[in-house]
Tab-separated table of C-alpha atoms in Angstrom:
chain	number	residue	atom	x	y	z
A	1	TYR	CA	120.138	118.017	99.620
A	2	LYS	CA	116.403	117.695	99.968
A	3	MET	CA	114.763	115.167	97.696
A	4	SER	CA	111.276	116.059	96.512
A	5	VAL	CA	109.144	112.910	96.211
A	6	ILE	CA	105.627	112.535	94.822
A	7	ILE	CA	103.638	109.433	95.736
A	8	ILE	CA	100.532	108.594	93.727
A	9	GLU	CA	98.776	105.914	95.773
A	10	ASP	CA	95.113	105.382	96.685
A	11	ASP	CA	95.565	102.803	99.484
A	12	GLY	CA	96.058	104.511	102.854
A	13	ASN	CA	97.800	101.589	104.586
A	14	LYS	CA	100.208	101.063	101.699
A	15	LEU	CA	100.904	104.816	101.605
A	16	SER	CA	101.730	104.867	105.342
A	17	ALA	CA	104.078	101.895	104.959
A	18	ILE	CA	105.871	103.570	102.027
A	19	ILE	CA	106.231	106.841	103.955
A	20	GLU	CA	107.734	104.971	106.942
A	21	LEU	CA	110.272	103.345	104.636
A	22	LEU	CA	111.171	106.679	103.019
A	23	LYS	CA	111.776	108.169	106.479
A	24	SER	CA	114.338	105.421	107.103
A	25	HIS	CA	116.130	106.763	103.998
A	26	ASN	CA	116.206	110.245	105.549
A	27	ILE	CA	113.441	111.535	103.329
A	28	SER	CA	111.206	113.618	105.579
A	29	GLU	CA	107.460	114.051	105.241
A	30	SER	CA	108.034	117.708	104.363
A	31	GLU	CA	109.674	116.490	101.143
A	32	LEU	CA	106.710	114.286	100.229
A	33	SER	CA	103.632	115.108	98.202
A	34	HIS	CA	100.816	112.594	98.020
A	35	TYR	CA	97.946	112.228	95.575
A	36	SER	CA	95.413	109.429	95.392
A	37	SER	CA	94.077	109.400	91.834
A	38	PHE	CA	95.102	109.589	88.205
A	39	HIS	CA	93.701	113.090	87.788
A	40	SER	CA	95.107	114.751	90.931
A	41	GLY	CA	98.488	113.041	90.491
A	42	MET	CA	98.760	114.129	86.870
A	43	GLN	CA	97.866	117.737	87.743
A	44	ALA	CA	100.574	117.813	90.410
A	45	LEU	CA	103.197	116.344	88.053
A	46	ILE	CA	102.421	118.999	85.449
A	47	SER	CA	102.503	121.921	87.871
A	48	HIS	CA	105.498	121.021	90.094
A	49	SER	CA	108.867	119.425	89.599
A	50	TYR	CA	109.900	116.360	91.592
A	51	ASP	CA	113.065	114.279	91.995
A	52	LEU	CA	111.239	110.958	92.315
A	53	LEU	CA	107.834	109.473	91.506
A	54	LEU	CA	106.535	106.479	93.461
A	55	LEU	CA	103.645	105.318	91.343
A	56	ASP	CA	100.814	102.906	91.996
A	57	MET	CA	99.594	101.174	88.843
A	58	SER	CA	95.858	100.768	89.549
A	59	MET	CA	93.868	103.686	90.948
A	60	PRO	CA	90.636	105.612	90.547
A	61	ALA	CA	90.340	108.295	87.870
A	62	TYR	CA	89.496	110.966	90.461
A	63	ASP	CA	90.014	111.469	94.183
A	64	ILE	CA	87.433	109.612	96.238
A	65	SER	CA	85.546	111.757	98.756
A	66	PRO	CA	82.131	111.722	100.448
A	67	GLN	CA	80.804	113.543	97.349
A	68	GLU	CA	82.872	111.736	94.695
A	69	SER	CA	83.011	108.018	93.853
A	70	GLY	CA	86.373	108.379	92.117
A	71	GLY	CA	85.016	107.463	88.701
A	72	ARG	CA	85.835	104.097	87.260
A	73	PRO	CA	88.937	102.280	88.527
A	74	LEU	CA	91.810	102.431	86.038
A	75	PRO	CA	93.873	99.195	86.131
A	76	LEU	CA	96.760	100.785	84.169
A	77	ALA	CA	96.520	104.388	85.383
A	78	GLY	CA	100.217	104.415	86.304
A	79	ARG	CA	101.222	103.476	82.769
A	80	ASP	CA	98.880	106.158	81.397
A	81	ILE	CA	100.566	108.738	83.633
A	82	LEU	CA	103.989	107.743	82.253
A	83	PHE	CA	102.730	108.126	78.661
A	84	MET	CA	101.260	111.553	79.459
A	85	LEU	CA	104.498	112.688	81.113
A	86	ARG	CA	106.473	111.609	78.056
A	87	ARG	CA	104.110	113.522	75.782
A	88	ARG	CA	104.793	116.618	77.872
A	89	GLN	CA	108.544	115.859	77.906
A	90	ILE	CA	108.615	115.547	81.686
A	91	THR	CA	111.242	113.011	82.766
A	92	ILE	CA	111.235	111.954	86.390
A	93	PRO	CA	112.784	108.799	87.891
A	94	THR	CA	109.844	106.478	88.555
A	95	ILE	CA	109.414	103.389	90.715
A	96	VAL	CA	106.145	101.489	90.392
A	97	VAL	CA	104.814	100.087	93.682
A	98	THR	CA	101.938	97.674	93.115
A	99	GLN	CA	100.135	94.983	95.054
A	100	TYR	CA	98.643	93.350	91.955
A	101	GLU	CA	100.111	90.761	89.620
A	102	ASP	CA	97.586	91.162	86.810
A	103	PHE	CA	96.464	94.320	84.981
A	104	ASP	CA	93.585	93.753	82.580
A	105	GLY	CA	95.096	90.415	81.544
A	106	MET	CA	98.687	91.720	81.429
A	107	SER	CA	101.032	90.069	83.927
A	108	LEU	CA	103.337	92.091	86.150
A	109	SER	CA	106.392	90.799	84.262
A	110	GLU	CA	104.836	91.732	80.895
A	111	LEU	CA	104.039	95.176	82.258
A	112	ASN	CA	107.592	95.517	83.591
A	113	ASN	CA	109.035	94.626	80.166
A	114	GLU	CA	106.772	97.152	78.461
A	115	LEU	CA	107.753	99.926	80.893
A	116	ILE	CA	111.479	99.140	80.436
A	117	CYS	CA	111.069	99.425	76.644
A	118	GLU	CA	108.764	102.450	76.613
A	119	PHE	CA	110.366	104.559	79.360
A	120	PRO	CA	114.062	103.624	79.590
A	121	ALA	CA	115.079	107.080	80.860
A	122	GLN	CA	112.684	107.239	83.774
A	123	TYR	CA	111.390	103.790	84.718
A	124	LYS	CA	113.664	102.403	87.447
A	125	GLY	CA	111.741	99.218	88.209
A	126	TYR	CA	108.827	97.957	90.224
A	127	VAL	CA	108.241	96.778	93.761
A	128	TYR	CA	105.645	94.105	94.466
A	129	TYR	CA	104.005	95.316	97.653
A	130	SER	CA	102.613	92.821	100.141
A	131	THR	CA	100.789	93.400	103.413
A	132	THR	CA	101.949	90.007	104.721
A	133	GLN	CA	105.627	90.009	103.683
A	134	ASP	CA	108.438	92.528	104.041
A	135	ASN	CA	110.418	91.733	100.849
A	136	TRP	CA	109.035	94.881	99.239
A	137	LYS	CA	110.914	97.014	101.777
A	138	PHE	CA	114.235	95.528	100.702
A	139	ASP	CA	113.288	95.858	97.020
A	140	LEU	CA	112.250	99.501	97.384
A	141	SER	CA	115.340	100.341	99.457
A	142	THR	CA	117.550	98.742	96.799
A	143	LEU	CA	115.913	100.834	94.052
A	144	LEU	CA	116.131	104.016	96.142
A	145	ASN	CA	119.838	103.398	96.672
A	146	THR	CA	120.444	103.253	92.909
A	147	LEU	CA	119.082	106.781	92.417
């Protein structure tokens, strides 16, 4: 069984680390789709079906390129994506992977509680990503194993 995974993440180093971890779970790069902004990620979610969404919480509105600044950064873009998916009745198991502990004055634990209440069918939990510690790998592996 091939698992189709979409990753919406704007940090290249974090993305590479997540992909390496997924490979250790026998999820190949051919099964992965990657988008780096609210807009491109949302378009992909509407037009394709996926088995798993790995979702960053804070990201630019649009893809950043030499011609495009990305628009303003959206601290709760991941939550907005979940609300838009629900409106379209798209349910996909979702794991939030974030390296921030504060989102416009909302703590990570407050955000987690809100996501549990708002999206009980699809929100599977969050992973606090760190460049200096490896705990996130264990946390993400644990969540992947529950799917």
